Amino acid sequence: MTLQAIKYHRGQLDILDQLLLPDATHYLEIADTDAAWKAIKKMQVRGAPAIAIVGCLSLTVELNQKKFATLQELKQYVEEKLEYLVSARPTAVNMADASAKGKQMVRKIANAGELEPEEAKLKVIKEFEGMLQKDIDVNKNIGRFGAEHILFHNEEKPVNILTHCNTGSLATAGYGTALGVIRCLQEHKKLSHVYCTETRPYNQGARLTAYELVHEKMDASLICDSTAAACMKEHKVHAVVVGADRVVANGDTANKIGTYQIAIVAKHHNVPFYVACPKTTFDPSIESGKDIHIEVRPNHEMKSVKGVKIAPDDINCWNPAFDVTPASLITGGIITEFGVFKPEELKQRISELDQD
Ligand code: MRU
C-alpha cells in the first residue's frame, strides 16, 4: 500500500495530518480554502508540491458548493482565493506558480464568454483536479532521470544516497522528487543504502522520511543533521539528493534549513550534490538566491518537541525554515522531469521547453 498524503474525490478533500506522524495516521478534512491555509501554515501538510496541490484542491471543494451568477464573478472569486492561498507560506514557489497559472486559466475561460457560469466552474474544477495525476507523472520522470544520471556516473553499480528533509509521497501527490530518485534506484535494485537526516527542528527526516523508508523496506539509516560530515568521511556516499522550494534564475536553490551546510560538506568530500524538483519549483523572476524570501518559524517550534520542553523558556532563537544553497555547490545537477541540467543551463533550457 502506498502512503497517501492527499485523498481527494470531487467535493471532498482529506489530508494526512503530518504533525501526528509517525505516532498516528489521522486524516483531516479540508472543507475550504480557510482550512487549507491553516493546515499549510501549521505544516499539517508541507512540502512544496503538496502545499500547491492541497491549496488548489481546497478551492475546488469550495467552488463545488458555490453558485455564480456571472463568469466575471467566478473569475474574481477564484483569483482572490488563489492570492490568499499563496500567503500561507512564502518560500516555496509552487503555490505561487499554481496561483499564476490558475488565474490565467480562469481569465481565459471567463473572457471567452462561451460557457454558462456553472459549466465554466466545472471546467476550472477539472483543471485543478488534473494537478494530482500530473504531479505523480512528473515525479516518476524526475526519479528516472535522476537514477539514470547517478548510475551512469557510478558504473551502474548500487549506490548509497544521503538525503535531507522529506521529499517523498508525503510531500507530493505521490512517489516524490528526491525520494522519487531513491525510489527509482530501489525499483531497479540499484539502491544500496540511504542516509536520511533528522532535519531539525521539525524532524521531517526522522518523522516522515524515515517512516517512508521503513514503509518501503529500503535499507536505510537515520542520522543526526550534525552527522552528515562524519557520514561522508566514514562511509561511502555516492550522491546527495535533496528537494527544493524555489530554484531561481542563476540556479541558487532554497530548501530546508541545513541543506546549505550539507552541500558544503559534499563539496569538501567530492560527493556530487543534486537538487531534484519539478519545473513548477523554478522561479526565473528572481535573479539570485539573496532575494528569496526565507520564512522564519516561531521560536516555540525549536524549544519543544511534541510538547516536551528541550530549551529554557527565556532563550532567544533564530529559526529560519529554509536556507539557500548557491548554484556553485550543486555539483551533480538539477534533476527535473525533462532531464538533469547544470544550474547555469537551467534558465535557458526551461525557456526553450516553454516555447515547445
Ligand atoms: O518546511 P517544509 O517541510 O515544507 O519543507 C520541505 C522542503 O524543504 C522540501 O525539501 C521541499 O519542499 C521539496 S518537497 C518535494
Short mmCIF file of N, CA and C in Angstrom, two decimals, residues 70-229:
data_model
loop_
_atom_site.label_atom_id
_atom_site.label_comp_id
_atom_site.label_asym_id
_atom_site.label_seq_id
_atom_site.Cartn_x
_atom_site.Cartn_y
_atom_site.Cartn_z
N THR A 70 -22.43 35.15 -12.67
CA THR A 70 -21.76 35.55 -13.92
C THR A 70 -20.35 34.95 -13.98
N LEU A 71 -19.78 34.97 -15.19
CA LEU A 71 -18.41 34.49 -15.38
C LEU A 71 -17.42 35.39 -14.66
N GLN A 72 -17.70 36.69 -14.66
CA GLN A 72 -16.80 37.65 -14.00
C GLN A 72 -16.75 37.41 -12.49
N GLU A 73 -17.90 37.06 -11.94
CA GLU A 73 -17.98 36.77 -10.50
C GLU A 73 -17.11 35.54 -10.17
N LEU A 74 -17.22 34.51 -11.01
CA LEU A 74 -16.40 33.31 -10.84
C LEU A 74 -14.91 33.66 -10.91
N LYS A 75 -14.57 34.43 -11.91
CA LYS A 75 -13.16 34.80 -12.13
C LYS A 75 -12.60 35.53 -10.90
N GLN A 76 -13.36 36.52 -10.42
CA GLN A 76 -12.89 37.33 -9.29
C GLN A 76 -12.72 36.46 -8.03
N TYR A 77 -13.67 35.56 -7.85
CA TYR A 77 -13.64 34.69 -6.67
C TYR A 77 -12.39 33.80 -6.70
N VAL A 78 -12.16 33.15 -7.83
CA VAL A 78 -11.01 32.24 -7.96
C VAL A 78 -9.70 33.02 -7.79
N GLU A 79 -9.61 34.17 -8.40
CA GLU A 79 -8.37 34.97 -8.31
C GLU A 79 -8.08 35.36 -6.86
N GLU A 80 -9.11 35.80 -6.15
CA GLU A 80 -8.90 36.24 -4.76
C GLU A 80 -8.48 35.08 -3.87
N LYS A 81 -9.13 33.93 -4.05
CA LYS A 81 -8.81 32.78 -3.21
C LYS A 81 -7.40 32.27 -3.48
N LEU A 82 -6.99 32.29 -4.74
CA LEU A 82 -5.63 31.83 -5.07
C LEU A 82 -4.60 32.75 -4.43
N GLU A 83 -4.86 34.03 -4.50
CA GLU A 83 -3.95 35.02 -3.90
C GLU A 83 -3.81 34.76 -2.39
N TYR A 84 -4.94 34.50 -1.77
CA TYR A 84 -4.97 34.24 -0.33
C TYR A 84 -4.15 32.98 0.01
N LEU A 85 -4.30 31.94 -0.78
CA LEU A 85 -3.59 30.68 -0.50
C LEU A 85 -2.07 30.86 -0.59
N VAL A 86 -1.62 31.72 -1.49
CA VAL A 86 -0.18 31.96 -1.65
C VAL A 86 0.40 32.53 -0.35
N SER A 87 -0.42 33.27 0.40
CA SER A 87 0.10 33.98 1.57
C SER A 87 0.37 33.07 2.77
N ALA A 88 0.02 31.78 2.70
CA ALA A 88 0.18 30.91 3.87
C ALA A 88 1.65 30.69 4.23
N ARG A 89 2.48 30.38 3.23
CA ARG A 89 3.92 30.21 3.47
C ARG A 89 4.67 30.84 2.29
N PRO A 90 5.70 31.61 2.57
CA PRO A 90 6.28 32.42 1.49
C PRO A 90 7.40 31.79 0.65
N THR A 91 8.13 30.81 1.16
CA THR A 91 9.37 30.43 0.46
C THR A 91 9.13 29.50 -0.73
N ALA A 92 8.37 28.44 -0.54
CA ALA A 92 8.11 27.51 -1.65
C ALA A 92 7.31 28.24 -2.73
N VAL A 93 7.78 28.14 -3.97
CA VAL A 93 7.15 28.92 -5.04
C VAL A 93 5.98 28.17 -5.69
N ASN A 94 5.82 26.88 -5.39
CA ASN A 94 4.85 26.07 -6.14
C ASN A 94 3.42 26.59 -6.04
N MET A 95 3.02 27.08 -4.84
CA MET A 95 1.65 27.60 -4.71
C MET A 95 1.51 28.90 -5.51
N ALA A 96 2.57 29.72 -5.51
CA ALA A 96 2.53 30.96 -6.29
C ALA A 96 2.45 30.64 -7.79
N ASP A 97 3.17 29.61 -8.20
CA ASP A 97 3.15 29.19 -9.60
C ASP A 97 1.75 28.68 -9.97
N ALA A 98 1.17 27.85 -9.06
CA ALA A 98 -0.17 27.31 -9.32
C ALA A 98 -1.19 28.44 -9.36
N SER A 99 -0.98 29.45 -8.53
CA SER A 99 -1.90 30.59 -8.48
C SER A 99 -1.83 31.37 -9.80
N ALA A 100 -0.60 31.64 -10.25
CA ALA A 100 -0.45 32.41 -11.51
C ALA A 100 -1.10 31.64 -12.66
N LYS A 101 -0.86 30.32 -12.71
CA LYS A 101 -1.44 29.53 -13.81
C LYS A 101 -2.96 29.42 -13.67
N GLY A 102 -3.43 29.30 -12.44
CA GLY A 102 -4.87 29.20 -12.18
C GLY A 102 -5.59 30.47 -12.59
N LYS A 103 -4.96 31.62 -12.29
CA LYS A 103 -5.58 32.90 -12.65
C LYS A 103 -5.65 33.05 -14.17
N GLN A 104 -4.55 32.66 -14.81
CA GLN A 104 -4.52 32.72 -16.28
C GLN A 104 -5.63 31.86 -16.88
N MET A 105 -5.78 30.67 -16.29
CA MET A 105 -6.76 29.71 -16.79
C MET A 105 -8.20 30.26 -16.61
N VAL A 106 -8.50 30.78 -15.43
CA VAL A 106 -9.87 31.25 -15.17
C VAL A 106 -10.18 32.50 -16.00
N ARG A 107 -9.16 33.35 -16.20
CA ARG A 107 -9.36 34.54 -17.05
C ARG A 107 -9.70 34.12 -18.47
N LYS A 108 -8.95 33.13 -18.96
CA LYS A 108 -9.18 32.67 -20.33
C LYS A 108 -10.61 32.13 -20.48
N ILE A 109 -11.01 31.32 -19.51
CA ILE A 109 -12.35 30.71 -19.57
C ILE A 109 -13.42 31.81 -19.48
N ALA A 110 -13.23 32.74 -18.53
CA ALA A 110 -14.26 33.77 -18.32
C ALA A 110 -14.30 34.73 -19.50
N ASN A 111 -13.13 35.14 -19.98
CA ASN A 111 -13.11 36.13 -21.05
C ASN A 111 -13.63 35.57 -22.38
N ALA A 112 -13.52 34.26 -22.56
CA ALA A 112 -14.05 33.65 -23.80
C ALA A 112 -15.56 33.81 -23.87
N GLY A 113 -16.19 33.85 -22.69
CA GLY A 113 -17.63 34.10 -22.62
C GLY A 113 -18.49 33.04 -23.29
N GLU A 114 -17.93 31.85 -23.52
CA GLU A 114 -18.67 30.83 -24.27
C GLU A 114 -19.51 29.91 -23.38
N LEU A 115 -19.16 29.84 -22.10
CA LEU A 115 -19.83 28.86 -21.22
C LEU A 115 -20.74 29.56 -20.22
N GLU A 116 -21.74 28.80 -19.76
CA GLU A 116 -22.56 29.27 -18.64
C GLU A 116 -21.69 29.23 -17.39
N PRO A 117 -21.97 30.06 -16.38
CA PRO A 117 -21.13 30.07 -15.17
C PRO A 117 -20.93 28.67 -14.55
N GLU A 118 -21.99 27.86 -14.51
CA GLU A 118 -21.85 26.51 -13.91
C GLU A 118 -20.90 25.63 -14.72
N GLU A 119 -21.00 25.73 -16.05
CA GLU A 119 -20.11 24.94 -16.92
C GLU A 119 -18.66 25.42 -16.76
N ALA A 120 -18.50 26.73 -16.68
CA ALA A 120 -17.16 27.31 -16.52
C ALA A 120 -16.56 26.87 -15.18
N LYS A 121 -17.38 26.87 -14.16
CA LYS A 121 -16.92 26.46 -12.82
C LYS A 121 -16.41 25.02 -12.88
N LEU A 122 -17.16 24.17 -13.55
CA LEU A 122 -16.78 22.76 -13.66
C LEU A 122 -15.45 22.61 -14.40
N LYS A 123 -15.27 23.44 -15.38
CA LYS A 123 -14.02 23.39 -16.16
C LYS A 123 -12.83 23.78 -15.27
N VAL A 124 -13.03 24.81 -14.47
CA VAL A 124 -11.97 25.26 -13.55
C VAL A 124 -11.66 24.13 -12.56
N ILE A 125 -12.70 23.52 -12.01
CA ILE A 125 -12.51 22.41 -11.05
C ILE A 125 -11.70 21.30 -11.69
N LYS A 126 -12.07 20.93 -12.91
CA LYS A 126 -11.37 19.81 -13.59
C LYS A 126 -9.91 20.14 -13.83
N GLU A 127 -9.63 21.40 -14.19
CA GLU A 127 -8.23 21.80 -14.43
C GLU A 127 -7.41 21.61 -13.15
N PHE A 128 -7.93 22.05 -12.02
CA PHE A 128 -7.19 21.90 -10.76
C PHE A 128 -7.06 20.42 -10.38
N GLU A 129 -8.10 19.66 -10.63
CA GLU A 129 -8.05 18.23 -10.30
C GLU A 129 -6.93 17.51 -11.04
N GLY A 130 -6.61 18.01 -12.24
CA GLY A 130 -5.55 17.40 -13.05
C GLY A 130 -4.18 17.45 -12.38
N MET A 131 -4.02 18.34 -11.40
CA MET A 131 -2.70 18.50 -10.75
C MET A 131 -2.23 17.22 -10.06
N LEU A 132 -3.18 16.45 -9.54
CA LEU A 132 -2.82 15.25 -8.77
C LEU A 132 -2.05 14.24 -9.62
N GLN A 133 -2.66 13.84 -10.74
CA GLN A 133 -2.01 12.84 -11.59
C GLN A 133 -0.76 13.41 -12.26
N LYS A 134 -0.83 14.70 -12.61
CA LYS A 134 0.31 15.33 -13.29
C LYS A 134 1.53 15.29 -12.37
N ASP A 135 1.32 15.57 -11.10
CA ASP A 135 2.45 15.59 -10.17
C ASP A 135 3.10 14.21 -10.06
N ILE A 136 2.28 13.17 -10.03
CA ILE A 136 2.85 11.82 -9.95
C ILE A 136 3.65 11.51 -11.21
N ASP A 137 3.10 11.86 -12.39
CA ASP A 137 3.82 11.61 -13.65
C ASP A 137 5.15 12.35 -13.68
N VAL A 138 5.11 13.62 -13.26
CA VAL A 138 6.33 14.44 -13.23
C VAL A 138 7.36 13.80 -12.29
N ASN A 139 6.91 13.39 -11.12
CA ASN A 139 7.84 12.80 -10.15
C ASN A 139 8.48 11.51 -10.68
N LYS A 140 7.71 10.74 -11.41
CA LYS A 140 8.28 9.49 -11.95
C LYS A 140 9.38 9.80 -12.96
N ASN A 141 9.17 10.86 -13.75
CA ASN A 141 10.22 11.25 -14.71
C ASN A 141 11.45 11.78 -13.98
N ILE A 142 11.23 12.56 -12.93
CA ILE A 142 12.36 13.06 -12.12
C ILE A 142 13.13 11.86 -11.58
N GLY A 143 12.40 10.90 -11.05
CA GLY A 143 13.03 9.70 -10.47
C GLY A 143 13.87 8.98 -11.50
N ARG A 144 13.32 8.80 -12.69
CA ARG A 144 14.02 8.06 -13.74
C ARG A 144 15.27 8.80 -14.21
N PHE A 145 15.11 10.11 -14.50
CA PHE A 145 16.29 10.88 -14.98
C PHE A 145 17.38 10.91 -13.91
N GLY A 146 16.96 11.11 -12.66
CA GLY A 146 17.95 11.21 -11.57
C GLY A 146 18.68 9.89 -11.38
N ALA A 147 17.93 8.81 -11.34
CA ALA A 147 18.54 7.48 -11.13
C ALA A 147 19.50 7.16 -12.27
N GLU A 148 19.07 7.44 -13.51
CA GLU A 148 19.94 7.16 -14.67
C GLU A 148 21.25 7.94 -14.58
N HIS A 149 21.14 9.21 -14.24
CA HIS A 149 22.32 10.07 -14.17
C HIS A 149 23.30 9.58 -13.10
N ILE A 150 22.77 9.28 -11.94
CA ILE A 150 23.63 8.84 -10.84
C ILE A 150 24.28 7.50 -11.19
N LEU A 151 23.51 6.61 -11.76
CA LEU A 151 24.08 5.28 -12.09
C LEU A 151 25.12 5.39 -13.20
N PHE A 152 24.86 6.25 -14.18
CA PHE A 152 25.82 6.45 -15.28
C PHE A 152 27.19 6.87 -14.71
N HIS A 153 27.14 7.72 -13.68
CA HIS A 153 28.40 8.22 -13.10
C HIS A 153 28.97 7.26 -12.04
N ASN A 154 28.31 6.14 -11.83
CA ASN A 154 28.81 5.17 -10.86
C ASN A 154 28.88 3.77 -11.46
N GLU A 155 29.19 3.71 -12.74
CA GLU A 155 29.38 2.44 -13.46
C GLU A 155 28.21 1.49 -13.28
N GLU A 156 27.01 2.06 -13.12
CA GLU A 156 25.76 1.28 -13.00
C GLU A 156 25.75 0.37 -11.76
N LYS A 157 26.59 0.68 -10.78
CA LYS A 157 26.63 -0.17 -9.57
C LYS A 157 25.72 0.40 -8.48
N PRO A 158 25.24 -0.42 -7.56
CA PRO A 158 24.36 0.08 -6.49
C PRO A 158 25.03 1.21 -5.69
N VAL A 159 24.21 2.18 -5.30
CA VAL A 159 24.76 3.40 -4.68
C VAL A 159 24.18 3.67 -3.29
N ASN A 160 24.96 4.45 -2.52
CA ASN A 160 24.49 4.97 -1.24
C ASN A 160 24.14 6.44 -1.41
N ILE A 161 22.96 6.81 -0.96
CA ILE A 161 22.49 8.20 -1.15
C ILE A 161 22.22 8.83 0.20
N LEU A 162 22.59 10.11 0.32
CA LEU A 162 22.22 10.87 1.52
C LEU A 162 21.15 11.88 1.12
N THR A 163 20.11 11.98 1.92
CA THR A 163 19.04 12.95 1.62
C THR A 163 18.67 13.72 2.89
N HIS A 164 17.99 14.85 2.68
CA HIS A 164 17.65 15.76 3.78
C HIS A 164 16.17 16.12 3.68
N CYS A 165 15.54 16.29 4.81
CA CYS A 165 14.12 16.68 4.89
C CYS A 165 13.23 15.57 4.32
N ASN A 166 12.01 15.89 3.96
CA ASN A 166 11.12 14.89 3.36
C ASN A 166 10.64 15.37 2.00
N THR A 167 10.89 14.53 1.00
CA THR A 167 10.55 14.88 -0.38
C THR A 167 9.78 13.73 -1.05
N GLY A 168 9.15 12.90 -0.25
CA GLY A 168 8.55 11.68 -0.79
C GLY A 168 7.06 11.80 -1.06
N SER A 169 6.38 10.67 -0.88
CA SER A 169 4.93 10.64 -1.12
C SER A 169 4.21 11.66 -0.25
N LEU A 170 4.77 11.92 0.93
CA LEU A 170 4.10 12.82 1.86
C LEU A 170 4.25 14.29 1.46
N ALA A 171 5.24 14.59 0.63
CA ALA A 171 5.49 15.99 0.25
C ALA A 171 4.93 16.31 -1.14
N THR A 172 4.31 15.31 -1.75
CA THR A 172 3.85 15.44 -3.15
C THR A 172 2.50 14.71 -3.29
N ALA A 173 2.04 14.58 -4.52
CA ALA A 173 0.82 13.78 -4.74
C ALA A 173 1.14 12.29 -4.64
N GLY A 174 2.41 11.95 -4.74
CA GLY A 174 2.85 10.56 -4.66
C GLY A 174 4.20 10.40 -5.31
N TYR A 175 4.93 9.36 -4.94
CA TYR A 175 6.23 8.99 -5.47
C TYR A 175 7.36 9.86 -4.94
N GLY A 176 7.27 11.19 -5.11
CA GLY A 176 8.28 12.07 -4.55
C GLY A 176 9.30 12.55 -5.56
N THR A 177 10.08 13.57 -5.12
CA THR A 177 11.09 14.16 -6.01
C THR A 177 12.47 13.55 -5.70
N ALA A 178 13.17 14.09 -4.68
CA ALA A 178 14.47 13.47 -4.32
C ALA A 178 14.22 12.03 -3.87
N LEU A 179 13.17 11.84 -3.09
CA LEU A 179 12.86 10.47 -2.66
C LEU A 179 12.35 9.62 -3.84
N GLY A 180 11.84 10.27 -4.86
CA GLY A 180 11.45 9.58 -6.09
C GLY A 180 12.68 9.00 -6.79
N VAL A 181 13.79 9.76 -6.77
CA VAL A 181 15.04 9.26 -7.36
C VAL A 181 15.49 8.02 -6.58
N ILE A 182 15.42 8.12 -5.27
CA ILE A 182 15.82 6.99 -4.41
C ILE A 182 14.89 5.80 -4.65
N ARG A 183 13.61 6.09 -4.77
CA ARG A 183 12.61 5.03 -5.03
C ARG A 183 12.91 4.33 -6.37
N CYS A 184 13.26 5.11 -7.37
CA CYS A 184 13.55 4.54 -8.69
C CYS A 184 14.81 3.66 -8.63
N LEU A 185 15.82 4.11 -7.89
CA LEU A 185 17.03 3.29 -7.72
C LEU A 185 16.66 1.96 -7.07
N GLN A 186 15.80 2.04 -6.06
CA GLN A 186 15.36 0.83 -5.35
C GLN A 186 14.61 -0.11 -6.30
N GLU A 187 13.73 0.47 -7.13
CA GLU A 187 12.94 -0.35 -8.07
C GLU A 187 13.85 -1.12 -9.02
N HIS A 188 15.01 -0.50 -9.34
CA HIS A 188 15.95 -1.14 -10.26
C HIS A 188 17.04 -1.92 -9.52
N LYS A 189 16.81 -2.13 -8.22
CA LYS A 189 17.77 -2.89 -7.38
C LYS A 189 19.16 -2.28 -7.42
N LYS A 190 19.20 -0.96 -7.47
CA LYS A 190 20.48 -0.26 -7.54
C LYS A 190 20.67 0.65 -6.33
N LEU A 191 19.86 0.44 -5.31
CA LEU A 191 20.00 1.25 -4.10
C LEU A 191 20.65 0.39 -3.04
N SER A 192 21.81 0.85 -2.57
CA SER A 192 22.48 0.07 -1.54
C SER A 192 22.02 0.56 -0.16
N HIS A 193 22.13 1.86 0.08
CA HIS A 193 21.77 2.38 1.41
C HIS A 193 21.35 3.85 1.31
N VAL A 194 20.43 4.24 2.17
CA VAL A 194 20.02 5.66 2.25
C VAL A 194 20.39 6.18 3.64
N TYR A 195 21.02 7.33 3.67
CA TYR A 195 21.22 8.04 4.94
C TYR A 195 20.24 9.20 4.94
N CYS A 196 19.38 9.24 5.93
CA CYS A 196 18.44 10.37 5.99
C CYS A 196 18.65 11.14 7.28
N THR A 197 18.73 12.46 7.11
CA THR A 197 18.99 13.33 8.28
C THR A 197 17.69 13.55 9.06
N GLU A 198 17.84 13.80 10.35
CA GLU A 198 16.65 14.07 11.20
C GLU A 198 15.86 15.28 10.73
N THR A 199 16.63 16.33 10.30
CA THR A 199 16.03 17.59 9.83
C THR A 199 15.37 18.37 10.96
N ARG A 200 16.22 18.79 11.89
CA ARG A 200 15.74 19.67 12.95
C ARG A 200 15.35 21.02 12.36
N PRO A 201 14.46 21.78 12.95
CA PRO A 201 13.81 21.49 14.22
C PRO A 201 12.50 20.71 14.11
N TYR A 202 11.98 20.52 12.89
CA TYR A 202 10.66 19.90 12.80
C TYR A 202 10.73 18.41 12.51
N ASN A 203 11.97 17.94 12.33
CA ASN A 203 12.20 16.50 12.18
C ASN A 203 11.44 15.83 11.03
N GLN A 204 11.36 16.53 9.92
CA GLN A 204 10.68 15.91 8.76
C GLN A 204 11.43 14.64 8.32
N GLY A 205 12.76 14.62 8.53
CA GLY A 205 13.54 13.44 8.15
C GLY A 205 13.23 12.26 9.07
N ALA A 206 13.27 12.53 10.37
CA ALA A 206 13.05 11.45 11.36
C ALA A 206 11.59 10.99 11.35
N ARG A 207 10.68 11.96 11.32
CA ARG A 207 9.26 11.59 11.44
C ARG A 207 8.67 11.09 10.12
N LEU A 208 9.10 11.71 9.01
CA LEU A 208 8.41 11.44 7.73
C LEU A 208 9.25 10.60 6.76
N THR A 209 10.51 11.04 6.50
CA THR A 209 11.31 10.28 5.53
C THR A 209 11.63 8.90 6.08
N ALA A 210 12.06 8.85 7.35
CA ALA A 210 12.37 7.55 7.95
C ALA A 210 11.14 6.64 7.90
N TYR A 211 9.98 7.22 8.13
CA TYR A 211 8.71 6.49 8.08
C TYR A 211 8.47 5.93 6.66
N GLU A 212 8.72 6.76 5.65
CA GLU A 212 8.55 6.30 4.26
C GLU A 212 9.56 5.22 3.91
N LEU A 213 10.81 5.40 4.38
CA LEU A 213 11.86 4.42 4.05
C LEU A 213 11.54 3.06 4.68
N VAL A 214 11.05 3.09 5.91
CA VAL A 214 10.67 1.84 6.58
C VAL A 214 9.47 1.21 5.86
N HIS A 215 8.51 2.06 5.52
CA HIS A 215 7.31 1.60 4.82
C HIS A 215 7.68 0.91 3.50
N GLU A 216 8.69 1.46 2.81
CA GLU A 216 9.11 0.91 1.51
C GLU A 216 10.18 -0.16 1.64
N LYS A 217 10.52 -0.49 2.88
CA LYS A 217 11.53 -1.53 3.17
C LYS A 217 12.86 -1.24 2.47
N MET A 218 13.28 0.01 2.52
CA MET A 218 14.58 0.36 1.95
C MET A 218 15.63 0.23 3.03
N ASP A 219 16.84 -0.11 2.61
CA ASP A 219 17.94 -0.25 3.55
C ASP A 219 18.40 1.16 3.92
N ALA A 220 18.18 1.58 5.15
CA ALA A 220 18.40 3.00 5.46
C ALA A 220 18.84 3.22 6.89
N SER A 221 19.54 4.33 7.11
CA SER A 221 19.91 4.75 8.48
C SER A 221 19.53 6.20 8.67
N LEU A 222 18.97 6.46 9.83
CA LEU A 222 18.68 7.83 10.24
C LEU A 222 19.95 8.40 10.87
N ILE A 223 20.32 9.62 10.48
CA ILE A 223 21.48 10.26 11.11
C ILE A 223 21.08 11.64 11.64
N CYS A 224 21.79 12.11 12.66
CA CYS A 224 21.57 13.48 13.13
C CYS A 224 22.04 14.43 12.02
N ASP A 225 21.49 15.62 11.99
CA ASP A 225 21.93 16.60 10.99
C ASP A 225 23.44 16.83 11.11
N SER A 226 23.91 16.84 12.33
CA SER A 226 25.33 17.12 12.59
C SER A 226 26.24 15.93 12.25
N THR A 227 25.67 14.83 11.78
CA THR A 227 26.46 13.64 11.42
C THR A 227 26.80 13.61 9.93
N ALA A 228 26.25 14.55 9.16
CA ALA A 228 26.42 14.49 7.70
C ALA A 228 27.90 14.48 7.29
N ALA A 229 28.72 15.32 7.93
CA ALA A 229 30.14 15.38 7.55
C ALA A 229 30.83 14.06 7.89
#
